Tab-separated table of C-alpha atoms and ligand atoms in Angstrom:
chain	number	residue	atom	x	y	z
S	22	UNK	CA	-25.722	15.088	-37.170
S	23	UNK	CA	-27.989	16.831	-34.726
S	24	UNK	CA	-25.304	18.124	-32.246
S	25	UNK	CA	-24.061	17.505	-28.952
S	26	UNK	CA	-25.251	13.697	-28.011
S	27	UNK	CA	-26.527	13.190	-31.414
S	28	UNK	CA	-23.882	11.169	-34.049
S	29	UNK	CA	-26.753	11.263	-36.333
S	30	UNK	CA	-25.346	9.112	-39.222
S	31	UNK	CA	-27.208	6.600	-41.546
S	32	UNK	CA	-29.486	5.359	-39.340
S	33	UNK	CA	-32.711	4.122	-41.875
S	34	UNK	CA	-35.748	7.169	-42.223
S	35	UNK	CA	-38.317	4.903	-43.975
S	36	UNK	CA	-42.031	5.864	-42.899
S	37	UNK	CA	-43.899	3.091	-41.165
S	38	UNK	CA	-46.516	1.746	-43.500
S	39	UNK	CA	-48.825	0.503	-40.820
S	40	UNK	CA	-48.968	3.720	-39.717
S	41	UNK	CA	-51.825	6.316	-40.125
S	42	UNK	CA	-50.762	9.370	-41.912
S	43	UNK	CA	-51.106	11.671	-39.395
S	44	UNK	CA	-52.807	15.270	-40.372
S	45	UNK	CA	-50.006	17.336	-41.410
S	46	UNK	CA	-51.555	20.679	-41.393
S	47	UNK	CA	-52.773	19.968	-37.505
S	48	UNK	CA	-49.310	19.137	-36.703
S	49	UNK	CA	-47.869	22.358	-39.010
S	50	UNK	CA	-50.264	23.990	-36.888
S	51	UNK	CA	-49.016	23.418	-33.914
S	52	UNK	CA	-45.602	23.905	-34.315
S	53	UNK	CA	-46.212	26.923	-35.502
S	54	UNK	CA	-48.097	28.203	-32.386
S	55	UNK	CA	-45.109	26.295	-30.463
S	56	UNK	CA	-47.706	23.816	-28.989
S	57	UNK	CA	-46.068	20.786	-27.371
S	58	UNK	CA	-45.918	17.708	-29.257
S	59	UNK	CA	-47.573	14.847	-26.803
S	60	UNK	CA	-47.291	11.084	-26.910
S	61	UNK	CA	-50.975	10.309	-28.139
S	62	UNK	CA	-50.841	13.517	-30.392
S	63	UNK	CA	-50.719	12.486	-34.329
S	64	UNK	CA	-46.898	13.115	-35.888
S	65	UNK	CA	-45.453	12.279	-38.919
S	66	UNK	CA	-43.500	9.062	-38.760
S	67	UNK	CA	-40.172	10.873	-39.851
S	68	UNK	CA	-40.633	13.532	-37.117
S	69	UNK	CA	-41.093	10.038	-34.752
S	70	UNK	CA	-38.401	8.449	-36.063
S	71	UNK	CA	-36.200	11.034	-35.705
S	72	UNK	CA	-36.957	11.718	-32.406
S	73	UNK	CA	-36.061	7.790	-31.421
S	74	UNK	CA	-32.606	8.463	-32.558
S	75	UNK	CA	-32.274	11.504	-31.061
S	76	UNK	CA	-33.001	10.743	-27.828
S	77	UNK	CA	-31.510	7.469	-27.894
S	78	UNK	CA	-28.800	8.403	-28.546
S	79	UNK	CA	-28.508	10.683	-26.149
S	80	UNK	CA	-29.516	8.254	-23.876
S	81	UNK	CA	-26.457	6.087	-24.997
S	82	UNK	CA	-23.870	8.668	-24.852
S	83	UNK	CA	-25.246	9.799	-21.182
S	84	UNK	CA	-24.522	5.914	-20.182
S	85	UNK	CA	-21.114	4.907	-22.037
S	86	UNK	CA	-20.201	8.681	-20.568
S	87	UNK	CA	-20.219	7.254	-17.267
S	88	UNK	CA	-16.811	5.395	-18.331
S	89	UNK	CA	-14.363	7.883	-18.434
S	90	UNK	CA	-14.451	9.696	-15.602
S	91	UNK	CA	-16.016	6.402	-13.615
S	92	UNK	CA	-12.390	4.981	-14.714
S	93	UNK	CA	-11.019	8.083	-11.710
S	94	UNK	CA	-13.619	6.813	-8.923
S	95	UNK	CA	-11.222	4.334	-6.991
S	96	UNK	CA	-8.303	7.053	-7.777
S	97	UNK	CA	-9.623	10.582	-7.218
S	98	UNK	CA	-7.453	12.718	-4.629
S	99	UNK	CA	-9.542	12.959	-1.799
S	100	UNK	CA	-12.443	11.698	-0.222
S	101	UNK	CA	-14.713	14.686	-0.900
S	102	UNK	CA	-13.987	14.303	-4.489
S	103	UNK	CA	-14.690	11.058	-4.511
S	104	UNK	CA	-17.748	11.477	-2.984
S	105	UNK	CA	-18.541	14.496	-6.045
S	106	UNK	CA	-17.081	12.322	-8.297
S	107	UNK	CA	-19.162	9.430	-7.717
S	108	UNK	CA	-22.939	11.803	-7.413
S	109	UNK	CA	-21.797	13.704	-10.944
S	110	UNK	CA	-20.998	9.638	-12.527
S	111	UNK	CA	-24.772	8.657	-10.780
S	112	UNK	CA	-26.397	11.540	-12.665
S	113	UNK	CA	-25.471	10.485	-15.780
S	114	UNK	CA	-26.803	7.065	-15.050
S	115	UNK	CA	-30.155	8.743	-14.353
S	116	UNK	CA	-30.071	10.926	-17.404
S	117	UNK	CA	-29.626	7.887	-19.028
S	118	UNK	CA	-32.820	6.595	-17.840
S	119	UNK	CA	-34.877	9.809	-17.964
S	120	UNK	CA	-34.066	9.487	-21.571
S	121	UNK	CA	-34.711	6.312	-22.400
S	122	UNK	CA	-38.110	6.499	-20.572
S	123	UNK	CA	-38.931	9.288	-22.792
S	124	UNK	CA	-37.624	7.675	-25.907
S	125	UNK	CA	-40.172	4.983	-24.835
S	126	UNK	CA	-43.423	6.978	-24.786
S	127	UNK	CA	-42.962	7.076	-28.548
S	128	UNK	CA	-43.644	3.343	-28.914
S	129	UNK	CA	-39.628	1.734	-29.021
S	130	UNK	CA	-38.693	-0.743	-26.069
S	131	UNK	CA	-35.691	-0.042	-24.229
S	132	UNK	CA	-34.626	-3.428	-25.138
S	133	UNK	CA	-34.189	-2.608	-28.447
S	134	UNK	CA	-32.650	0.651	-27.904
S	135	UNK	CA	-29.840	-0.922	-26.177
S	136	UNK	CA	-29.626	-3.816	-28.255
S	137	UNK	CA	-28.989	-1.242	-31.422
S	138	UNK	CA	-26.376	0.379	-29.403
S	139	UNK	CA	-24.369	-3.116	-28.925
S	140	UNK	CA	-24.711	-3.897	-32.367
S	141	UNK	CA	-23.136	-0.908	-33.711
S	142	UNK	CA	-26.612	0.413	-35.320
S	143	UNK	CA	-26.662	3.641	-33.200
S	144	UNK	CA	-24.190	5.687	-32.049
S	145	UNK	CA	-23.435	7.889	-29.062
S	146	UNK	CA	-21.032	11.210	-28.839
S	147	UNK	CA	-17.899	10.545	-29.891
S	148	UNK	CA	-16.350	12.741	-27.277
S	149	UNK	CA	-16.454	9.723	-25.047
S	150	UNK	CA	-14.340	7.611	-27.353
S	151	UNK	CA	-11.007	9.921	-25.578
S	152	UNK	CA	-9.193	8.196	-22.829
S	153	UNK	CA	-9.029	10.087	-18.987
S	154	UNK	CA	-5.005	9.930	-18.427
S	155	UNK	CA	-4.932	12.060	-15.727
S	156	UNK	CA	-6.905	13.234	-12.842
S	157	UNK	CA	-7.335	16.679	-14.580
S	158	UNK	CA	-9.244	15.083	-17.220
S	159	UNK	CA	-12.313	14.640	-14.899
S	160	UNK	CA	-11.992	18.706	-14.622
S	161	UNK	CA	-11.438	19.229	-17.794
S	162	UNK	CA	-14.544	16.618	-18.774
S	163	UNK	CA	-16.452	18.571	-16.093
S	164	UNK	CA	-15.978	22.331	-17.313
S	165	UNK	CA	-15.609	21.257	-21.192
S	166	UNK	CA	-17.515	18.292	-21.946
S	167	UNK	CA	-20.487	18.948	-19.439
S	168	UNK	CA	-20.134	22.527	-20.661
S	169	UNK	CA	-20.953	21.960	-24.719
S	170	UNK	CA	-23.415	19.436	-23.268
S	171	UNK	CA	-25.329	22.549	-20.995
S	172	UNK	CA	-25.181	24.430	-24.473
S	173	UNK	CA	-26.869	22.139	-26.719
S	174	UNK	CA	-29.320	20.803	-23.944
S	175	UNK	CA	-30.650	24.313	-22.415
S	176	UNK	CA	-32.478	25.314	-26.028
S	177	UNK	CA	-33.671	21.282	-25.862
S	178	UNK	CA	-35.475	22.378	-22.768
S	179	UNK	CA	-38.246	24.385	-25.576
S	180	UNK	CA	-37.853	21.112	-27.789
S	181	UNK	CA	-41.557	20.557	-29.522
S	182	UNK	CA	-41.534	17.174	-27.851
S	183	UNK	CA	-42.925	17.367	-24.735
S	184	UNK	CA	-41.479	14.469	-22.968
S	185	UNK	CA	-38.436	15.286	-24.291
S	186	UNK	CA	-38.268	18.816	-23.593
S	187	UNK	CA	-38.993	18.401	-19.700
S	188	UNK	CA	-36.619	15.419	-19.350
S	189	UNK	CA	-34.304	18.232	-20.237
S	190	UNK	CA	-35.142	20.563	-17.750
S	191	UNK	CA	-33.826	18.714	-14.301
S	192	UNK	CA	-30.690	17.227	-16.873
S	193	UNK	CA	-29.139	21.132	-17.317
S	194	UNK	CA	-29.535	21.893	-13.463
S	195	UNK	CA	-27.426	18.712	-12.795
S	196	UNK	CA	-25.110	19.348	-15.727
S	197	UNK	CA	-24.527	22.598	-14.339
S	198	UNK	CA	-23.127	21.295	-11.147
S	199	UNK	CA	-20.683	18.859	-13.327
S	200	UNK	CA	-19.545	21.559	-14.602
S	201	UNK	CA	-19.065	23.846	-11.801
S	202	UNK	CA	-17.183	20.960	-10.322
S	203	UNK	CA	-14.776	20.404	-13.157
S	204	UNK	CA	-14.183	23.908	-13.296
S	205	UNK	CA	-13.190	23.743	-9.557
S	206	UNK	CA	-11.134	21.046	-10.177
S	207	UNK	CA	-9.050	22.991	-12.671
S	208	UNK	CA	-9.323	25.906	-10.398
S	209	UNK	CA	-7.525	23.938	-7.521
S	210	UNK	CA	-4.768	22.249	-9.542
S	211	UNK	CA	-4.153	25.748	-12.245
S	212	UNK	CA	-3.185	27.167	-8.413
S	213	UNK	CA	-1.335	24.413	-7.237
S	214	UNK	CA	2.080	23.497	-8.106
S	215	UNK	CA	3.365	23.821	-11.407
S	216	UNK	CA	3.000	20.884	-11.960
S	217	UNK	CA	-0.402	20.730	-11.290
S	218	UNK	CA	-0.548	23.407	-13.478
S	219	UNK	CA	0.745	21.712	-16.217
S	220	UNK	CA	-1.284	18.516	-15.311
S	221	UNK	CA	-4.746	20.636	-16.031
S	222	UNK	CA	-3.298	23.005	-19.233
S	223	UNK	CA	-2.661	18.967	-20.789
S	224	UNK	CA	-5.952	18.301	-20.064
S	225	UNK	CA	-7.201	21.498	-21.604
S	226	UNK	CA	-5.792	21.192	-24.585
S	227	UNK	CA	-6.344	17.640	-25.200
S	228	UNK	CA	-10.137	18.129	-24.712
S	229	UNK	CA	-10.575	21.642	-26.047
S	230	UNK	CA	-11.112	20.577	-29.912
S	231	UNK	CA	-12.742	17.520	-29.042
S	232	UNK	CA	-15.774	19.367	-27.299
S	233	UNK	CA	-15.905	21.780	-30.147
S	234	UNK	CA	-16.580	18.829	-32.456
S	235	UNK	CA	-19.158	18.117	-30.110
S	236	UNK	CA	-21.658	20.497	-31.946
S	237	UNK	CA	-21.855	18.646	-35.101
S	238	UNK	CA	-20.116	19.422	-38.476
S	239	UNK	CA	-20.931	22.986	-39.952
S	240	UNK	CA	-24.161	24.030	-40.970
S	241	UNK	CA	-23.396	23.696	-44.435
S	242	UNK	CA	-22.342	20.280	-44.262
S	243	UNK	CA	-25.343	19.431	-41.594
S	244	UNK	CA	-28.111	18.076	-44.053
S	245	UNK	CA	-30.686	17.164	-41.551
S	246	UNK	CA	-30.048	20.515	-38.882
S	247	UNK	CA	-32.643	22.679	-41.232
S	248	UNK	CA	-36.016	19.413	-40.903
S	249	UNK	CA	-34.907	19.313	-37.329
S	250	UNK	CA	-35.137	23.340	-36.898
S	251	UNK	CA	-38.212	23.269	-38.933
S	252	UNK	CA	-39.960	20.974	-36.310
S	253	UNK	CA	-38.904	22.562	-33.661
S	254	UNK	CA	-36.239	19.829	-32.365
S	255	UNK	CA	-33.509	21.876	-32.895
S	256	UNK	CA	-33.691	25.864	-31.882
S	257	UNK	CA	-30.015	26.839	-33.083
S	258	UNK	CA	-27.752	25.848	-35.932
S	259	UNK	CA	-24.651	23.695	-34.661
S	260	UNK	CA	-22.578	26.923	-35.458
S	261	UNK	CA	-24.520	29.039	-33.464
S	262	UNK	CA	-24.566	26.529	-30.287
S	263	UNK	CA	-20.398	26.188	-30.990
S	264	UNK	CA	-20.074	29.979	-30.666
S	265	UNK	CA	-21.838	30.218	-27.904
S	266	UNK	CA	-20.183	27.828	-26.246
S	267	UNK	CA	-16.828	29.746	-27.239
S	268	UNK	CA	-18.291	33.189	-25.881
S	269	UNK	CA	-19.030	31.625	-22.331
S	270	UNK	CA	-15.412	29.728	-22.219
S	271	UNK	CA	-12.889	31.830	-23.188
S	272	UNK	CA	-14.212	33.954	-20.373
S	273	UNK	CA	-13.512	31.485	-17.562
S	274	UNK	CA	-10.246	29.925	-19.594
S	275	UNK	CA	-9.077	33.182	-18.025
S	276	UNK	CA	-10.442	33.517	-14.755
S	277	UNK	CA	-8.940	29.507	-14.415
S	278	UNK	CA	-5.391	30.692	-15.653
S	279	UNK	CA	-5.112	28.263	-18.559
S	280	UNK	CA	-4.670	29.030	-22.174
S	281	UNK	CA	-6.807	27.623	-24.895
S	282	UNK	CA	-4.933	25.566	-27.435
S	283	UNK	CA	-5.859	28.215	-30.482
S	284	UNK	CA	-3.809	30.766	-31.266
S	285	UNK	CA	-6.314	31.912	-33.485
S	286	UNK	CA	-8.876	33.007	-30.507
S	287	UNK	CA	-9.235	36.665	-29.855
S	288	UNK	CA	-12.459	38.554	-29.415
S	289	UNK	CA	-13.997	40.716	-32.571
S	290	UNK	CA	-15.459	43.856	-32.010
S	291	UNK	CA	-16.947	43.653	-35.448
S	292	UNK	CA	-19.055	40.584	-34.033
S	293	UNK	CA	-19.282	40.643	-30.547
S	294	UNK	CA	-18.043	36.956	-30.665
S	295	UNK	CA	-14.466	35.195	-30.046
S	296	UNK	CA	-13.058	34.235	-33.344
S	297	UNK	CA	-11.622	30.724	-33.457
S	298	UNK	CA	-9.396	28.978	-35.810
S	299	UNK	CA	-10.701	25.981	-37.851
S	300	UNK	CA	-11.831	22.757	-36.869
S	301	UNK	CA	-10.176	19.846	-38.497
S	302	UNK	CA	-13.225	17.262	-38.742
S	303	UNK	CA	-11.244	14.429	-40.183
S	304	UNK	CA	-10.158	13.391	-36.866
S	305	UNK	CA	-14.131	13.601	-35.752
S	306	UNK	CA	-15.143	11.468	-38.766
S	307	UNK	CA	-12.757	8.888	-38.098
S	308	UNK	CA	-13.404	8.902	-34.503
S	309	UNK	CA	-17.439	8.278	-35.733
S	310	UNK	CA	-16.525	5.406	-37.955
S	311	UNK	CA	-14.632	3.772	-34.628
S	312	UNK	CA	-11.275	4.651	-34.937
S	313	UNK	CA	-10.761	6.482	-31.712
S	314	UNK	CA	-8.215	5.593	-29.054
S	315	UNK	CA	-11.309	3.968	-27.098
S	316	UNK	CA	-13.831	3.086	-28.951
S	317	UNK	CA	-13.778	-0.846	-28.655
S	318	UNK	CA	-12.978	-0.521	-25.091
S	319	UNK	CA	-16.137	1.124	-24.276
S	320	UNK	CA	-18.381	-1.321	-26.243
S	321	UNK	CA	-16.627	-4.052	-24.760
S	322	UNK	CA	-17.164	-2.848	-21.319
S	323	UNK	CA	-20.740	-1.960	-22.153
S	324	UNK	CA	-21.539	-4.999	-23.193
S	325	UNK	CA	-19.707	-7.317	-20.490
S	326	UNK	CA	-21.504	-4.983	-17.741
S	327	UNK	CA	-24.985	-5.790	-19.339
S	328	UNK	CA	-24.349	-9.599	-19.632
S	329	UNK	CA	-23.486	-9.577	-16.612
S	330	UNK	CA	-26.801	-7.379	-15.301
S	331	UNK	CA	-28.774	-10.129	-16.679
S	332	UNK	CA	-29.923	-11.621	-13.596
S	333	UNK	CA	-31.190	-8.667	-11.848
S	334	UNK	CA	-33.147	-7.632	-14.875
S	335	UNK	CA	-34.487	-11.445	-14.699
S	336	UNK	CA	-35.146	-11.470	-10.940
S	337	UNK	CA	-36.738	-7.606	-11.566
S	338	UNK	CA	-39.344	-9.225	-14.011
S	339	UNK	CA	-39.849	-12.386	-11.997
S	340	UNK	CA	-40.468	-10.385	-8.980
S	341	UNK	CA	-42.776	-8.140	-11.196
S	342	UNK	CA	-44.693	-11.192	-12.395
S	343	UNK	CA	-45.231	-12.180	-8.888
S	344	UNK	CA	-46.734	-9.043	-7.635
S	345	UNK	CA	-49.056	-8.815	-10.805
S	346	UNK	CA	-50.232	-12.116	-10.095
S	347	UNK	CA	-50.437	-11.612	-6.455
S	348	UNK	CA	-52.710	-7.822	-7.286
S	349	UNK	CA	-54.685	-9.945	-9.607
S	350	UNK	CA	-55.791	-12.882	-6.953
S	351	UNK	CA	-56.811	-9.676	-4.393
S	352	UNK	CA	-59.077	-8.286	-6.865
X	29	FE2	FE1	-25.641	14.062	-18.417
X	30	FE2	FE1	-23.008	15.709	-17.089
């Protein structure tokens, strides 16, 4: 499991035998000097492969991530956040793309991408599998959710593949404003009335362990974190990137007036890190195999909204067709 948008289970690592074997001590090379990895350049299939589901996946998770807080659109509070709401959902849409575009330039078809998503082949971040009961869950996505995502995705921005990598950089100045505005959210309602109050500490505490899960298992149960370090994919362990992530939070849990639901969080000298209390993963892993509150909900509404996309995508190729033939006939 590679982390943040990365469920990386099971998915098939065979090398390609139509492939050239690609000169692995040019490659070694050029990690090594942290050269960029470029779409032409030679790379070993497995480094390729891995990359597809990487990034696809990613690409799913930005997409089906669109649903939960896209379910608070038609209900948020005012117009302004409406109008925040409904840029921050847009975003994600376009991170979507960026990454599937860049997932693309290493020889996969969109087409396919998706079509391994509906058929249960690849996965996306499981975070997204949680319902949005309240309107404090779009805060609490926001500051929390967009927060572990900042924290994974700002060492992705040195990733050693370079379409990859600068897809990255414009996604962590817009995931920075989601979650500035979540973090305003809870702001507003954590000084509100008490019930408001209550309405975001819920929230908290029914998304806090979720978005630590976010970061993958532990390293010593992450089998594939120490390849993906090696090529320069991944720049910090899944530990590391979760303790960051606790460092920065804790921090603004207080400056927002909300607790953290871990009694076991206090900051060690010792370390110069927050200690936390332990994760239990079994509610992760059975989230993963589909078992989460919303899991079939958000395939089925994935699926129903690309049937029913169909005809634009046909009328987009038509029209496409028409202006290639139309270029063609000029020249
Ligand atoms: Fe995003
Ligand atoms: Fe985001």
């Amino acid at each position: 499991m590679e982390g943040v948008y990365g469920n990386d289970f099971g998915t098939d690592q065979q090398p390609d035998p139509d492939r050239a074997a690609p000169d692995e001590a040019a490659f070694a090379a050029l990690l090594a000097g942290e050269g960029r990895v470029e779409p032409r350049d030679d790379m070993p299939e497995a480094y390729r492969k891995t990359l597809i589901r990487q990034i696809a996946q990613h690409a799913h998770s930005e997409i089906i991530g669109m649903q939960p807080e896209g379910n608070w659109i038609s209900r948020a509070p005012s117009l302004r956040r409406k109008a925040i709401l409904m840029a921050k959902v847009q975003d994600e849409a376009g991170h979507g793309l960026y990454l599937y575009a860049a997932a693309e330039t290493l020889g996969v078809d969109r087409a396919d991408l998706v079509d391994q998503l509906h058929s249960g082949r690849q996965k996306y971040s499981s975070i997204f599998n949680y319902p949005t009961l309240t309107w404090a869950d779009v805060g609490a996505i926001g500051w929390l959710v967009d927060g572990a995502a900042i924290t994974n995705q700002v060492p992705l921005c040195r990733c050693s593949y370079g379409p990859y990598a600068r897809a990255m950089v414009r996604v962590c100045k817009e995931e920075s404003f989601h979650q500035r505005q979540g973090f305003e959210i809870l702001y507003t309602l954590s000084h509100g009335t008490p019930e408001q109050k209550a309405m975001a500490q819920d929230a908290v505490n029914r998304y806090w362990w979720p978005s630590l899960m976010m970061f993958g298992p532990p390293d010593d149960d992450s089998p594939n974190s120490a390849r993906s370090m090696a090529w320069g994919i991944k720049r910090f362990s899944n530990d590391d990137l979760r303790q960051r992530f606790v460092d920065m939070t804790v921090p603004q849990s207080e400056a927002l007036g909300l607790g953290l639901p871990d009694p076991e969080i206090r900051w060690n000298d010792e370390r110069g890190h927050y200690d936390y209390g332990e994760i239990d993963f079994t509610e992760l892993f059975e989230v993963i195999k589909g078992n989460g509150p919303c899991n079939a909900e958000r395939m089925a509404h994935k699926r129903r909204a690309y049937d029913e996309g169909a005809w634009v995508r046909t009328a987009a190729e038509a029209y496409a067709a028409k202006r290639a033939r139309a270029t063609e006939s000029v020249a």
